[in-house]
PDB file of C-alpha atoms in Angstrom:
ATOM      1  CA  LEU A   1      42.212 -47.489 -22.079  1.00 59.00           C
ATOM      2  CA  LEU A   2      44.447 -44.554 -21.431  1.00 60.00           C
ATOM      3  CA  LEU A   3      42.412 -43.097 -18.502  1.00 54.00           C
ATOM      4  CA  ILE A   4      42.190 -46.671 -16.898  1.00 51.00           C
ATOM      5  CA  THR A   5      46.571 -47.486 -17.443  1.00 51.00           C
ATOM      6  CA  GLU A   6      47.235 -43.700 -15.345  1.00 51.00           C
ATOM      7  CA  ARG A   7      48.696 -42.460 -19.271  1.00 58.00           C
ATOM      8  CA  LEU A   8      45.783 -39.811 -19.486  1.00 57.00           C
ATOM      9  CA  SER A   9      44.235 -38.004 -16.152  1.00 58.00           C
ATOM     10  CA  PRO A  10      40.120 -37.808 -15.361  1.00 54.00           C
ATOM     11  CA  THR A  11      40.435 -34.283 -16.068  1.00 58.00           C
ATOM     12  CA  SER A  12      42.125 -34.863 -19.798  1.00 65.00           C
ATOM     13  CA  PHE A  13      39.822 -37.253 -20.765  1.00 62.00           C
ATOM     14  CA  ALA A  14      36.930 -35.542 -19.618  1.00 61.00           C
ATOM     15  CA  ARG A  15      37.999 -32.600 -21.313  1.00 62.00           C
ATOM     16  CA  SER A  16      38.657 -34.855 -24.700  1.00 72.00           C
ATOM     17  CA  CYS A  17      35.590 -36.162 -24.366  1.00 66.00           C
ATOM     18  CA  LEU A  18      33.593 -32.648 -24.009  1.00 59.00           C
ATOM     19  CA  TYR A  19      35.728 -31.568 -27.454  1.00 67.00           C
ATOM     20  CA  LEU A  20      34.377 -34.237 -28.755  1.00 61.00           C
ATOM     21  CA  GLY A  21      30.493 -34.020 -28.296  1.00 56.00           C
ATOM     22  CA  GLU A  22      31.179 -30.891 -29.408  1.00 56.00           C
ATOM     23  CA  ASN A  23      32.523 -31.510 -32.925  1.00 57.00           C
ATOM     24  CA  ILE A  24      31.982 -35.007 -33.949  1.00 54.00           C
ATOM     25  CA  LEU A  25      29.169 -34.538 -36.072  1.00 51.00           C
ATOM     26  CA  ASN A  26      31.131 -31.710 -38.105  1.00 57.00           C
ATOM     27  CA  PHE A  27      32.113 -33.507 -40.709  1.00 52.00           C
ATOM     28  CA  ALA A  28      28.633 -35.823 -41.536  1.00 54.00           C
ATOM     29  CA  GLU A  29      26.960 -31.605 -41.361  1.00 55.00           C
ATOM     30  CA  ASP A  30      25.926 -32.312 -45.300  1.00 56.00           C
ATOM     31  CA  GLU A  31      24.422 -35.951 -44.658  1.00 59.00           C
ATOM     32  CA  LEU A  32      22.315 -34.636 -41.416  1.00 58.00           C
ATOM     33  CA  GLU A  33      18.476 -33.094 -41.611  1.00 69.00           C
ATOM     34  CA  ASN A  34      19.283 -31.460 -38.854  1.00 72.00           C
ATOM     35  CA  PRO A  35      22.884 -30.866 -38.242  1.00 63.00           C
ATOM     36  CA  GLU A  36      22.398 -28.216 -35.256  1.00 68.00           C
ATOM     37  CA  GLU A  37      19.704 -31.111 -33.204  1.00 72.00           C
ATOM     38  CA  ALA A  38      22.477 -33.698 -34.194  1.00 65.00           C
ATOM     39  CA  LYS A  39      24.807 -32.090 -32.734  1.00 60.00           C
ATOM     40  CA  ARG A  40      23.108 -30.335 -29.566  1.00 64.00           C
ATOM     41  CA  GLU A  41      21.708 -34.439 -29.050  1.00 70.00           C
ATOM     42  CA  GLN A  42      25.060 -36.047 -29.436  1.00 63.00           C
ATOM     43  CA  PHE A  43      26.904 -32.962 -27.144  1.00 56.00           C
ATOM     44  CA  GLU A  44      24.673 -34.219 -24.368  1.00 66.00           C
ATOM     45  CA  ALA A  45      25.594 -37.468 -24.875  1.00 63.00           C
ATOM     46  CA  VAL A  46      28.875 -37.093 -24.820  1.00 56.00           C
ATOM     47  CA  LEU A  47      29.030 -34.473 -22.190  1.00 55.00           C
ATOM     48  CA  ALA A  48      26.777 -36.861 -20.284  1.00 60.00           C
ATOM     49  CA  ILE A  49      29.387 -39.971 -20.465  1.00 61.00           C
ATOM     50  CA  ALA A  50      32.133 -37.397 -19.758  1.00 53.00           C
ATOM     51  CA  ASN A  51      30.529 -35.786 -16.709  1.00 52.00           C
ATOM     52  CA  LEU A  52      30.412 -40.099 -15.197  1.00 58.00           C
ATOM     53  CA  ALA A  53      33.783 -40.735 -16.454  1.00 55.00           C
ATOM     54  CA  LEU A  54      34.500 -37.414 -14.023  1.00 47.00           C
ATOM     55  CA  THR A  55      32.871 -38.800 -11.378  1.00 50.00           C
ATOM     56  CA  TYR A  56      34.373 -42.149 -11.685  1.00 53.00           C
ATOM     57  CA  GLY A  57      37.729 -40.897 -12.713  1.00 51.00           C
ATOM     58  CA  GLY A  58      37.756 -38.567  -9.555  1.00 51.00           C
ATOM     59  CA  PHE A  59      36.388 -40.743  -7.385  1.00 48.00           C
ATOM     60  CA  GLY A  60      39.607 -41.339  -5.933  1.00 48.00           C
ATOM     61  CA  GLU A  61      40.608 -38.089  -6.053  1.00 49.00           C
ATOM     62  CA  ASN A  62      37.722 -37.362  -3.624  1.00 65.00           C
ATOM     63  CA  GLU A  63      38.222 -40.247  -1.609  1.00 81.00           C
ATOM     64  CA  ILE A  64      41.622 -39.097  -0.877  1.00 87.00           C
ATOM     65  CA  LEU A  65      40.729 -35.309  -0.069  1.00 85.00           C
ATOM     66  CA  ALA A  66      37.908 -36.778   2.388  1.00 83.00           C
ATOM     67  CA  GLU A  67      40.406 -38.938   3.997  1.00 88.00           C
ATOM     68  CA  VAL A  68      42.778 -35.918   4.625  1.00 89.00           C
ATOM     69  CA  ARG A  69      40.379 -33.141   5.433  1.00 84.00           C
ATOM     70  CA  GLN A  70      39.344 -35.613   8.745  1.00 87.00           C
ATOM     71  CA  GLY A  71      43.129 -35.733   9.548  1.00 92.00           C
ATOM     72  CA  GLU A  72      45.113 -38.102  11.640  1.00 94.00           C
ATOM     73  CA  ASN A  73      44.169 -41.020  13.592  1.00 94.00           C
ATOM     74  CA  ASP A  74      45.143 -44.501  14.444  1.00 95.00           C
ATOM     75  CA  LEU A  75      44.257 -46.243  10.868  1.00 96.00           C
ATOM     76  CA  ARG A  76      45.372 -42.851   9.117  1.00 96.00           C
ATOM     77  CA  GLU A  77      49.294 -41.684   8.335  1.00 97.00           C
ATOM     78  CA  PHE A  78      50.481 -38.519   6.014  1.00 97.00           C
ATOM     79  CA  LYS A  79      54.023 -38.328   5.447  1.00 98.00           C
ATOM     80  CA  SER A  80      55.152 -35.496   2.705  1.00 98.00           C
ATOM     81  CA  SER A  81      57.947 -37.868   1.177  1.00 98.00           C
ATOM     82  CA  PHE A  82      59.046 -40.999   0.857  1.00 98.00           C
ATOM     83  CA  PHE A  83      63.260 -40.623   0.113  1.00 98.00           C
ATOM     84  CA  LEU A  84      63.685 -36.540  -0.166  1.00 98.00           C
ATOM     85  CA  ASP A  85      64.294 -34.467   2.689  1.00 97.00           C
ATOM     86  CA  ILE A  86      62.910 -31.521   2.173  1.00 95.00           C
ATOM     87  CA  ASN A  87      65.039 -29.711   3.596  1.00 94.00           C
ATOM     88  CA  LYS A  88      67.725 -30.427   2.375  1.00 96.00           C
ATOM     89  CA  GLN A  89      66.172 -31.807  -1.106  1.00 96.00           C
ATOM     90  CA  THR A  90      68.515 -35.059  -0.387  1.00 97.00           C
ATOM     91  CA  LYS A  91      67.727 -38.781  -0.750  1.00 97.00           C
ATOM     92  CA  GLU A  92      67.947 -39.833   3.101  1.00 96.00           C
ATOM     93  CA  ASP A  93      67.673 -42.967   4.804  1.00 95.00           C
ATOM     94  CA  ALA A  94      66.046 -41.335   7.211  1.00 96.00           C
ATOM     95  CA  ILE A  95      62.773 -40.453   6.331  1.00 97.00           C
ATOM     96  CA  SER A  96      62.279 -43.769   3.885  1.00 97.00           C
ATOM     97  CA  PHE A  97      62.820 -45.462   7.905  1.00 97.00           C
ATOM     98  CA  GLN A  98      59.448 -42.993   9.289  1.00 97.00           C
ATOM     99  CA  ILE A  99      57.328 -44.998   6.361  1.00 97.00           C
ATOM    100  CA  ILE A 100      58.384 -47.911   7.788  1.00 98.00           C
ATOM    101  CA  LYS A 101      58.331 -47.471  10.705  1.00 97.00           C
ATOM    102  CA  THR A 102      54.070 -46.940  10.028  1.00 98.00           C
ATOM    103  CA  ILE A 103      54.120 -49.659   7.275  1.00 98.00           C
ATOM    104  CA  ALA A 104      55.538 -51.880  10.296  1.00 98.00           C
ATOM    105  CA  ALA A 105      53.004 -50.215  13.225  1.00 98.00           C
ATOM    106  CA  PHE A 106      49.873 -50.974  10.742  1.00 98.00           C
ATOM    107  CA  LEU A 107      50.738 -54.624  10.640  1.00 98.00           C
ATOM    108  CA  ASN A 108      51.445 -54.976  14.052  1.00 97.00           C
ATOM    109  CA  SER A 109      48.181 -52.985  14.808  1.00 97.00           C
ATOM    110  CA  LYS A 110      44.251 -53.234  13.114  1.00 96.00           C
ATOM    111  CA  GLY A 111      46.081 -52.087   9.885  1.00 97.00           C
ATOM    112  CA  GLY A 112      45.752 -48.711   8.357  1.00 97.00           C
ATOM    113  CA  THR A 113      46.604 -45.999   4.929  1.00 97.00           C
ATOM    114  CA  LEU A 114      49.171 -44.264   4.693  1.00 97.00           C
ATOM    115  CA  TYR A 115      48.604 -41.281   2.396  1.00 97.00           C
ATOM    116  CA  VAL A 116      53.032 -39.597   0.786  1.00 98.00           C
ATOM    117  CA  GLY A 117      52.635 -36.642  -0.076  1.00 97.00           C
ATOM    118  CA  VAL A 118      49.938 -34.804   2.671  1.00 96.00           C
ATOM    119  CA  SER A 119      51.804 -32.120   5.515  1.00 94.00           C
ATOM    120  CA  ASP A 120      50.984 -33.354   9.375  1.00 91.00           C
ATOM    121  CA  ASP A 121      49.115 -30.113   8.652  1.00 89.00           C
ATOM    122  CA  CYS A 122      46.381 -32.112   6.247  1.00 90.00           C
ATOM    123  CA  GLN A 123      47.458 -30.123   2.698  1.00 91.00           C
ATOM    124  CA  ILE A 124      47.657 -31.901  -0.592  1.00 92.00           C
ATOM    125  CA  VAL A 125      52.154 -31.299  -1.456  1.00 95.00           C
ATOM    126  CA  GLY A 126      52.766 -34.487  -3.640  1.00 96.00           C
ATOM    127  CA  VAL A 127      55.601 -36.872  -4.162  1.00 97.00           C
ATOM    128  CA  ASP A 128      56.077 -35.118  -7.473  1.00 97.00           C
ATOM    129  CA  SER A 129      59.701 -33.221  -6.579  1.00 97.00           C
ATOM    130  CA  GLU A 130      61.121 -36.374  -5.209  1.00 98.00           C
ATOM    131  CA  ILE A 131      60.033 -38.282  -8.858  1.00 97.00           C
ATOM    132  CA  SER A 132      61.876 -35.597 -10.450  1.00 97.00           C
ATOM    133  CA  LEU A 133      65.105 -35.254  -8.136  1.00 97.00           C
ATOM    134  CA  PHE A 134      65.724 -39.177  -8.348  1.00 97.00           C
ATOM    135  CA  PHE A 135      63.702 -41.040 -10.753  1.00 97.00           C
ATOM    136  CA  LYS A 136      64.365 -39.158 -13.351  1.00 95.00           C
ATOM    137  CA  GLY A 137      60.567 -37.921 -13.332  1.00 95.00           C
ATOM    138  CA  SER A 138      59.135 -41.461 -13.780  1.00 96.00           C
ATOM    139  CA  LEU A 139      56.317 -42.390 -11.867  1.00 94.00           C
ATOM    140  CA  ASP A 140      56.954 -46.279 -12.349  1.00 94.00           C
ATOM    141  CA  LYS A 141      61.080 -45.836 -11.654  1.00 96.00           C
ATOM    142  CA  TYR A 142      59.582 -44.475  -8.466  1.00 97.00           C
ATOM    143  CA  LYS A 143      57.248 -47.181  -7.468  1.00 95.00           C
ATOM    144  CA  LEU A 144      59.586 -49.384  -8.302  1.00 96.00           C
ATOM    145  CA  ALA A 145      62.098 -48.175  -5.718  1.00 97.00           C
ATOM    146  CA  VAL A 146      59.189 -47.983  -3.702  1.00 97.00           C
ATOM    147  CA  LYS A 147      58.513 -51.396  -4.159  1.00 95.00           C
ATOM    148  CA  GLU A 148      62.219 -52.495  -2.730  1.00 95.00           C
ATOM    149  CA  LYS A 149      62.214 -50.624   0.398  1.00 95.00           C
ATOM    150  CA  ILE A 150      59.148 -52.772   1.295  1.00 95.00           C
ATOM    151  CA  LYS A 151      60.006 -55.942  -0.075  1.00 94.00           C
ATOM    152  CA  THR A 152      64.032 -55.453   1.972  1.00 93.00           C
ATOM    153  CA  HIS A 153      61.368 -54.685   5.090  1.00 95.00           C
ATOM    154  CA  PHE A 154      58.614 -57.237   4.902  1.00 95.00           C
ATOM    155  CA  ASN A 155      59.714 -58.987   3.073  1.00 89.00           C
ATOM    156  CA  GLY A 156      57.253 -62.364   4.537  1.00 88.00           C
ATOM    157  CA  PHE A 157      54.378 -59.701   4.902  1.00 95.00           C
ATOM    158  CA  TYR A 158      54.269 -58.290   1.060  1.00 91.00           C
ATOM    159  CA  ASP A 159      51.232 -59.478   0.233  1.00 93.00           C
ATOM    160  CA  LEU A 160      49.311 -57.202   2.757  1.00 96.00           C
ATOM    161  CA  ILE A 161      50.998 -54.067   1.521  1.00 97.00           C
ATOM    162  CA  GLU A 162      49.643 -52.784  -1.432  1.00 95.00           C
ATOM    163  CA  TRP A 163      50.275 -49.052  -3.217  1.00 93.00           C
ATOM    164  CA  GLN A 164      49.915 -47.032  -5.897  1.00 92.00           C
ATOM    165  CA  GLY A 165      50.137 -43.339  -7.441  1.00 93.00           C
ATOM    166  CA  LYS A 166      46.810 -41.063  -7.537  1.00 91.00           C
ATOM    167  CA  GLU A 167      46.766 -37.402  -8.770  1.00 89.00           C
ATOM    168  CA  VAL A 168      45.419 -35.161  -6.188  1.00 90.00           C
ATOM    169  CA  LEU A 169      44.524 -31.533  -7.068  1.00 85.00           C
ATOM    170  CA  ASN A 170      46.922 -32.479 -10.247  1.00 87.00           C
ATOM    171  CA  LYS A 171      50.014 -33.616  -7.622  1.00 93.00           C
ATOM    172  CA  THR A 172      50.577 -37.009  -7.273  1.00 95.00           C
ATOM    173  CA  VAL A 173      49.964 -38.695  -4.326  1.00 96.00           C
ATOM    174  CA  LEU A 174      51.115 -42.138  -2.798  1.00 97.00           C
ATOM    175  CA  LYS A 175      48.412 -44.571  -1.193  1.00 96.00           C
ATOM    176  CA  VAL A 176      49.846 -47.631   1.137  1.00 97.00           C
ATOM    177  CA  SER A 177      47.242 -49.152   2.579  1.00 96.00           C
ATOM    178  CA  VAL A 178      48.396 -52.684   4.604  1.00 97.00           C
ATOM    179  CA  ALA A 179      46.467 -54.703   6.528  1.00 97.00           C
ATOM    180  CA  LYS A 180      46.473 -56.494   9.540  1.00 97.00           C
ATOM    181  CA  ALA A 181      49.624 -58.993  10.346  1.00 97.00           C
ATOM    182  CA  GLY A 182      48.514 -61.122  12.660  1.00 90.00           C
ATOM    183  CA  ARG A 183      51.533 -61.760  13.857  1.00 94.00           C
ATOM    184  CA  PRO A 184      54.453 -59.923  15.012  1.00 96.00           C
ATOM    185  CA  VAL A 185      56.642 -58.089  12.875  1.00 97.00           C
ATOM    186  CA  PHE A 186      59.621 -56.195  13.622  1.00 97.00           C
ATOM    187  CA  VAL A 187      61.914 -54.413  11.698  1.00 96.00           C
ATOM    188  CA  THR A 188      65.632 -53.929  11.465  1.00 93.00           C
ATOM    189  CA  ASP A 189      67.576 -50.257  11.627  1.00 91.00           C
ATOM    190  CA  LYS A 190      71.089 -50.556  12.170  1.00 88.00           C
ATOM    191  CA  GLY A 191      71.408 -53.936  13.567  1.00 89.00           C
ATOM    192  CA  LYS A 192      68.770 -53.278  15.876  1.00 93.00           C
ATOM    193  CA  GLU A 193      65.366 -54.864  16.112  1.00 95.00           C
ATOM    194  CA  HIS A 194      62.495 -52.803  16.522  1.00 96.00           C
ATOM    195  CA  PHE A 195      58.776 -53.612  17.272  1.00 97.00           C
ATOM    196  CA  PHE A 196      56.099 -50.330  15.945  1.00 98.00           C
ATOM    197  CA  VAL A 197      52.299 -49.761  16.978  1.00 97.00           C
ATOM    198  CA  ARG A 198      49.764 -47.506  16.642  1.00 96.00           C
ATOM    199  CA  THR A 199      48.782 -45.154  19.247  1.00 92.00           C
ATOM    200  CA  ASN A 200      46.363 -42.471  18.477  1.00 85.00           C
ATOM    201  CA  PRO A 201      47.606 -41.207  15.897  1.00 90.00           C
ATOM    202  CA  ALA A 202      51.432 -41.444  16.026  1.00 93.00           C
ATOM    203  CA  THR A 203      54.129 -44.626  15.557  1.00 96.00           C
ATOM    204  CA  GLU A 204      55.283 -46.055  18.744  1.00 96.00           C
ATOM    205  CA  ALA A 205      58.043 -48.201  19.409  1.00 96.00           C
ATOM    206  CA  LEU A 206      57.883 -50.929  22.469  1.00 96.00           C
ATOM    207  CA  GLU A 207      60.479 -52.878  24.448  1.00 94.00           C
ATOM    208  CA  GLY A 208      61.165 -54.382  27.692  1.00 94.00           C
ATOM    209  CA  SER A 209      57.704 -55.350  29.678  1.00 94.00           C
ATOM    210  CA  ARG A 210      55.291 -52.940  27.273  1.00 94.00           C
ATOM    211  CA  LEU A 211      56.435 -55.437  24.648  1.00 95.00           C
ATOM    212  CA  VAL A 212      55.719 -58.700  26.327  1.00 93.00           C
ATOM    213  CA  ASP A 213      52.537 -57.548  27.590  1.00 93.00           C
ATOM    214  CA  TYR A 214      51.415 -56.467  24.109  1.00 91.00           C
ATOM    215  CA  LEU A 215      52.352 -59.685  22.915  1.00 90.00           C
ATOM    216  CA  GLY A 216      50.801 -61.260  25.684  1.00 84.00           C
TER     217      GLY A 216
END
């Protein structure tokens, strides 16, 4: 239950299982005919369960790492943070709008996945710094702020966007999955509407005749 509610990491869960495998029969040692054999069998059984749990629990990590190693393309984008200007160490709307642009571009194209907490050079940097700085270390508060930002810009397309925090290399990465909208999605910044699309592997704004041709 702790594992699936993300209160215990897969690594910690596996280590706990191994510890139980080594010690669970100590309490009944006096009642066993062959305590050492029973301990060995129990250890092997719990070890198998732990390895299975580790494999299952680490699947999301491995999947993300495999994706990251392939770099960015028209369906995949990396951002180091959602709110944090890494150079200034301040919360900046301009940083968040880069995320919004990417989500809009995915909605207007073929969909895609945005990994927040991954640098342009494919390094796992995590979003833990901005969680600590702006949300008192609470992942739940961070995800709530992400939710509000997404709802503000994509209220009519909210059901096409999913996000979840994943532990990768002991760092928190926000995985944002975006489906294709099927109809034009505009976003507003400073009173002006913008239309973004993915052009491998970047986000591009379309205006004028290019926008008309794209929508046509």
